[in-house]
Amino acid sequence: MFKIAVILGSTREGRFGPAVANWLLDHLHQRDDMSADLIDLVETPLPAILPVLGRPPASQEDRDLLAAVSPRLASADAFVIVTPEYNHSFPAALKNAIDWHGVEWQAKPVAFVSYGAFSAGLRAVEQLRLVLAELHAVTLRDSVGLQHPWAQFDGDGKALDPGADAAAKVMLDRLAWWAHALRDARTARPYTV
């Protein structure tokens, strides 16, 4: 059983992200090889000011905020980032969550579900790939991009286009393969930088 941390990156008021995340969670709950842990950055905000590189956070409040997220990322076998595209990029809160962590990402696979108007959030994903490569994460080629997502789901949160469900299945199958391969590799030979 692989533990998948699903990171909901949007913190904007009136966001559509929870609908997309819940659709993805439905796919994860149907699998017998994965369990999901939703990390919603609205419910688990992180400090906005990073400490000097290599030092722990100064305040107890900052340590408490990190304690609600960091162990969950550390224990994950893999990640799915659910992100909108804001101004041709990804949300600042998501970058902040990434920057607070280092070893938690190393040698683990990351998949993406993005959404946006015309571009389906793909520009956000391409930038995330660059950021996560620096942290030694392995990003998957197969992802899900939802163009104009507000019209893509019915009242029960089901995708209207069967292609979206098919893309989610392929993405999660690939994520399982990489989670297995990288977990075995980390077990046989710890990853260090």
Short mmCIF file of C-alpha atoms in Angstrom, two decimals:
data_model
loop_
_atom_site.label_atom_id
_atom_site.label_comp_id
_atom_site.label_asym_id
_atom_site.label_seq_id
_atom_site.Cartn_x
_atom_site.Cartn_y
_atom_site.Cartn_z
CA MET A 1 0.00 0.00 0.00
CA PHE A 2 1.46 3.34 -1.05
CA LYS A 3 0.73 6.46 0.94
CA ILE A 4 -0.04 9.30 -1.45
CA ALA A 5 0.08 12.88 -0.18
CA VAL A 6 -2.35 14.94 -2.25
CA ILE A 7 -1.38 18.60 -1.95
CA LEU A 8 -4.12 21.09 -2.72
CA GLY A 9 -2.16 24.17 -3.75
CA SER A 10 -4.83 26.83 -4.14
CA THR A 11 -5.60 29.12 -1.23
CA ARG A 12 -7.68 31.65 -3.15
CA GLU A 13 -11.07 32.61 -1.76
CA GLY A 14 -13.84 30.91 -3.76
CA ARG A 15 -11.33 28.41 -5.18
CA PHE A 16 -12.37 25.49 -7.36
CA GLY A 17 -9.52 23.30 -6.12
CA PRO A 18 -11.51 21.27 -3.58
CA ALA A 19 -13.81 19.99 -6.35
CA VAL A 20 -10.79 18.82 -8.35
CA ALA A 21 -9.11 17.31 -5.28
CA ASN A 22 -12.27 15.44 -4.29
CA TRP A 23 -12.56 14.01 -7.81
CA LEU A 24 -8.96 12.80 -7.56
CA LEU A 25 -9.57 11.37 -4.08
CA ASP A 26 -12.48 9.36 -5.49
CA HIS A 27 -10.02 7.77 -7.93
CA LEU A 28 -7.53 7.06 -5.17
CA HIS A 29 -10.19 5.50 -2.91
CA GLN A 30 -11.09 3.05 -5.69
CA ARG A 31 -7.56 1.64 -5.73
CA ASP A 32 -6.37 -1.14 -3.46
CA ASP A 33 -2.69 -0.16 -3.76
CA MET A 34 -2.92 3.45 -2.52
CA SER A 35 -4.17 5.43 0.44
CA ALA A 36 -4.62 9.18 0.25
CA ASP A 37 -3.74 11.97 2.66
CA LEU A 38 -5.15 15.35 1.56
CA ILE A 39 -2.97 18.28 2.59
CA ASP A 40 -5.06 21.38 1.96
CA LEU A 41 -2.90 24.48 2.29
CA VAL A 42 -5.90 26.47 3.50
CA GLU A 43 -6.44 24.08 6.42
CA THR A 44 -2.70 23.63 7.07
CA PRO A 45 -1.08 27.01 6.35
CA LEU A 46 2.66 27.31 6.66
CA PRO A 47 4.75 30.25 7.87
CA ALA A 48 5.43 32.88 5.22
CA ILE A 49 8.93 33.79 6.38
CA LEU A 50 11.64 31.19 5.95
CA PRO A 51 14.50 31.06 8.49
CA VAL A 52 18.14 31.44 7.58
CA LEU A 53 19.12 28.44 5.45
CA GLY A 54 19.92 25.45 7.63
CA ARG A 55 18.34 26.83 10.78
CA PRO A 56 15.07 25.67 12.33
CA PRO A 57 12.10 28.03 12.57
CA ALA A 58 12.50 30.55 15.37
CA SER A 59 9.02 30.57 16.87
CA GLN A 60 6.99 27.80 18.46
CA GLU A 61 4.02 28.89 16.34
CA ASP A 62 6.02 28.24 13.15
CA ARG A 63 7.15 24.85 14.46
CA ASP A 64 3.53 23.95 15.26
CA LEU A 65 2.39 24.90 11.74
CA LEU A 66 5.14 22.76 10.22
CA ALA A 67 4.31 19.85 12.54
CA ALA A 68 0.88 19.63 10.87
CA VAL A 69 2.46 19.10 7.42
CA SER A 70 6.11 17.99 7.49
CA PRO A 71 5.63 14.50 8.99
CA ARG A 72 2.87 13.80 6.49
CA LEU A 73 5.13 14.70 3.57
CA ALA A 74 8.00 12.70 5.06
CA SER A 75 5.88 9.55 5.40
CA ALA A 76 4.45 9.76 1.88
CA ASP A 77 5.65 7.34 -0.76
CA ALA A 78 4.53 9.69 -3.54
CA PHE A 79 2.74 12.96 -4.17
CA VAL A 80 0.00 14.37 -6.36
CA ILE A 81 -0.05 18.14 -6.57
CA VAL A 82 -3.42 19.66 -7.44
CA THR A 83 -2.76 23.16 -8.74
CA PRO A 84 -4.46 25.95 -10.61
CA GLU A 85 -2.57 28.28 -12.90
CA TYR A 86 -2.27 31.83 -11.61
CA ASN A 87 -0.69 34.36 -13.98
CA HIS A 88 1.04 31.62 -16.01
CA SER A 89 2.46 30.00 -12.86
CA PHE A 90 1.50 28.16 -9.68
CA PRO A 91 0.25 29.65 -6.39
CA ALA A 92 2.63 31.29 -3.94
CA ALA A 93 1.32 29.15 -1.05
CA LEU A 94 2.31 26.02 -2.98
CA LYS A 95 5.84 27.35 -3.58
CA ASN A 96 6.08 28.18 0.11
CA ALA A 97 5.05 24.62 1.05
CA ILE A 98 7.65 23.22 -1.32
CA ASP A 99 10.40 25.52 -0.06
CA TRP A 100 9.84 24.63 3.60
CA HIS A 101 10.77 21.02 2.80
CA GLY A 102 13.79 19.34 1.31
CA VAL A 103 14.47 15.72 2.20
CA GLU A 104 10.72 15.01 2.21
CA TRP A 105 10.73 15.28 -1.62
CA GLN A 106 13.96 13.41 -2.35
CA ALA A 107 13.77 10.37 -4.58
CA LYS A 108 9.97 10.31 -4.52
CA PRO A 109 7.60 10.58 -7.48
CA VAL A 110 5.33 13.57 -8.04
CA ALA A 111 2.29 13.63 -10.32
CA PHE A 112 0.15 16.63 -11.23
CA VAL A 113 -3.50 17.46 -11.66
CA SER A 114 -3.74 21.00 -12.98
CA TYR A 115 -6.61 23.18 -14.00
CA GLY A 116 -7.15 26.53 -15.61
CA ALA A 117 -8.92 28.34 -18.37
CA PHE A 118 -7.33 27.92 -21.80
CA SER A 119 -4.06 26.25 -20.79
CA ALA A 120 -5.52 23.70 -18.32
CA GLY A 121 -2.82 24.74 -15.85
CA LEU A 122 0.00 23.20 -17.87
CA ARG A 123 2.29 26.24 -17.54
CA ALA A 124 2.08 25.88 -13.76
CA VAL A 125 3.07 22.21 -14.04
CA GLU A 126 6.04 22.93 -16.29
CA GLN A 127 7.39 25.40 -13.73
CA LEU A 128 6.77 22.97 -10.88
CA ARG A 129 8.86 20.37 -12.71
CA LEU A 130 11.87 22.73 -12.62
CA VAL A 131 11.42 23.49 -8.93
CA LEU A 132 10.97 19.86 -7.90
CA ALA A 133 13.97 18.69 -9.94
CA GLU A 134 16.12 20.93 -7.74
CA LEU A 135 14.77 19.04 -4.71
CA HIS A 136 15.63 15.65 -6.25
CA ALA A 137 12.00 14.65 -6.78
CA VAL A 138 10.99 12.60 -9.82
CA THR A 139 8.14 14.20 -11.75
CA LEU A 140 5.90 12.06 -13.91
CA ARG A 141 5.30 12.73 -17.58
CA ASP A 142 1.67 11.62 -17.35
CA SER A 143 -0.57 14.19 -15.71
CA VAL A 144 -4.13 15.45 -15.82
CA GLY A 145 -4.91 18.91 -17.16
CA LEU A 146 -8.46 20.23 -16.89
CA GLN A 147 -9.36 23.05 -19.25
CA HIS A 148 -12.23 25.24 -18.02
CA PRO A 149 -12.81 22.87 -15.07
CA TRP A 150 -15.92 24.72 -13.87
CA ALA A 151 -17.82 23.06 -16.72
CA GLN A 152 -16.14 19.65 -16.42
CA PHE A 153 -17.95 18.18 -13.41
CA ASP A 154 -21.57 17.31 -12.67
CA GLY A 155 -23.41 18.10 -9.43
CA ASP A 156 -21.99 14.97 -7.79
CA GLY A 157 -18.39 15.90 -8.59
CA LYS A 158 -18.04 13.33 -11.39
CA ALA A 159 -16.14 14.23 -14.55
CA LEU A 160 -18.35 14.78 -17.57
CA ASP A 161 -15.56 13.83 -19.96
CA PRO A 162 -14.56 10.16 -19.65
CA GLY A 163 -11.14 11.18 -20.97
CA ALA A 164 -10.41 12.91 -17.65
CA ASP A 165 -11.09 9.70 -15.73
CA ALA A 166 -8.94 7.72 -18.18
CA ALA A 167 -6.09 10.21 -17.78
CA ALA A 168 -6.35 9.97 -13.98
CA LYS A 169 -6.12 6.17 -14.15
CA VAL A 170 -3.01 6.27 -16.34
CA MET A 171 -1.40 8.87 -14.09
CA LEU A 172 -2.08 6.86 -10.93
CA ASP A 173 -0.87 3.62 -12.55
CA ARG A 174 2.40 5.35 -13.45
CA LEU A 175 2.61 6.85 -9.97
CA ALA A 176 2.25 3.39 -8.43
CA TRP A 177 5.05 2.06 -10.64
CA TRP A 178 7.41 4.88 -9.69
CA ALA A 179 6.43 4.75 -6.02
CA HIS A 180 7.28 1.04 -5.97
CA ALA A 181 10.56 1.44 -7.85
CA LEU A 182 11.77 4.40 -5.80
CA ARG A 183 10.70 2.95 -2.45
CA ASP A 184 12.61 -0.23 -3.25
CA ALA A 185 15.64 1.82 -4.30
CA ARG A 186 15.55 4.00 -1.14
CA THR A 187 15.28 0.86 0.98
CA ALA A 188 18.20 -0.87 -0.73
CA ARG A 189 20.38 2.24 -0.85
CA PRO A 190 19.42 5.41 1.02
CA TYR A 191 19.30 8.51 -1.16
CA THR A 192 21.69 11.28 -0.15
CA VAL A 193 22.57 14.68 -1.58
#
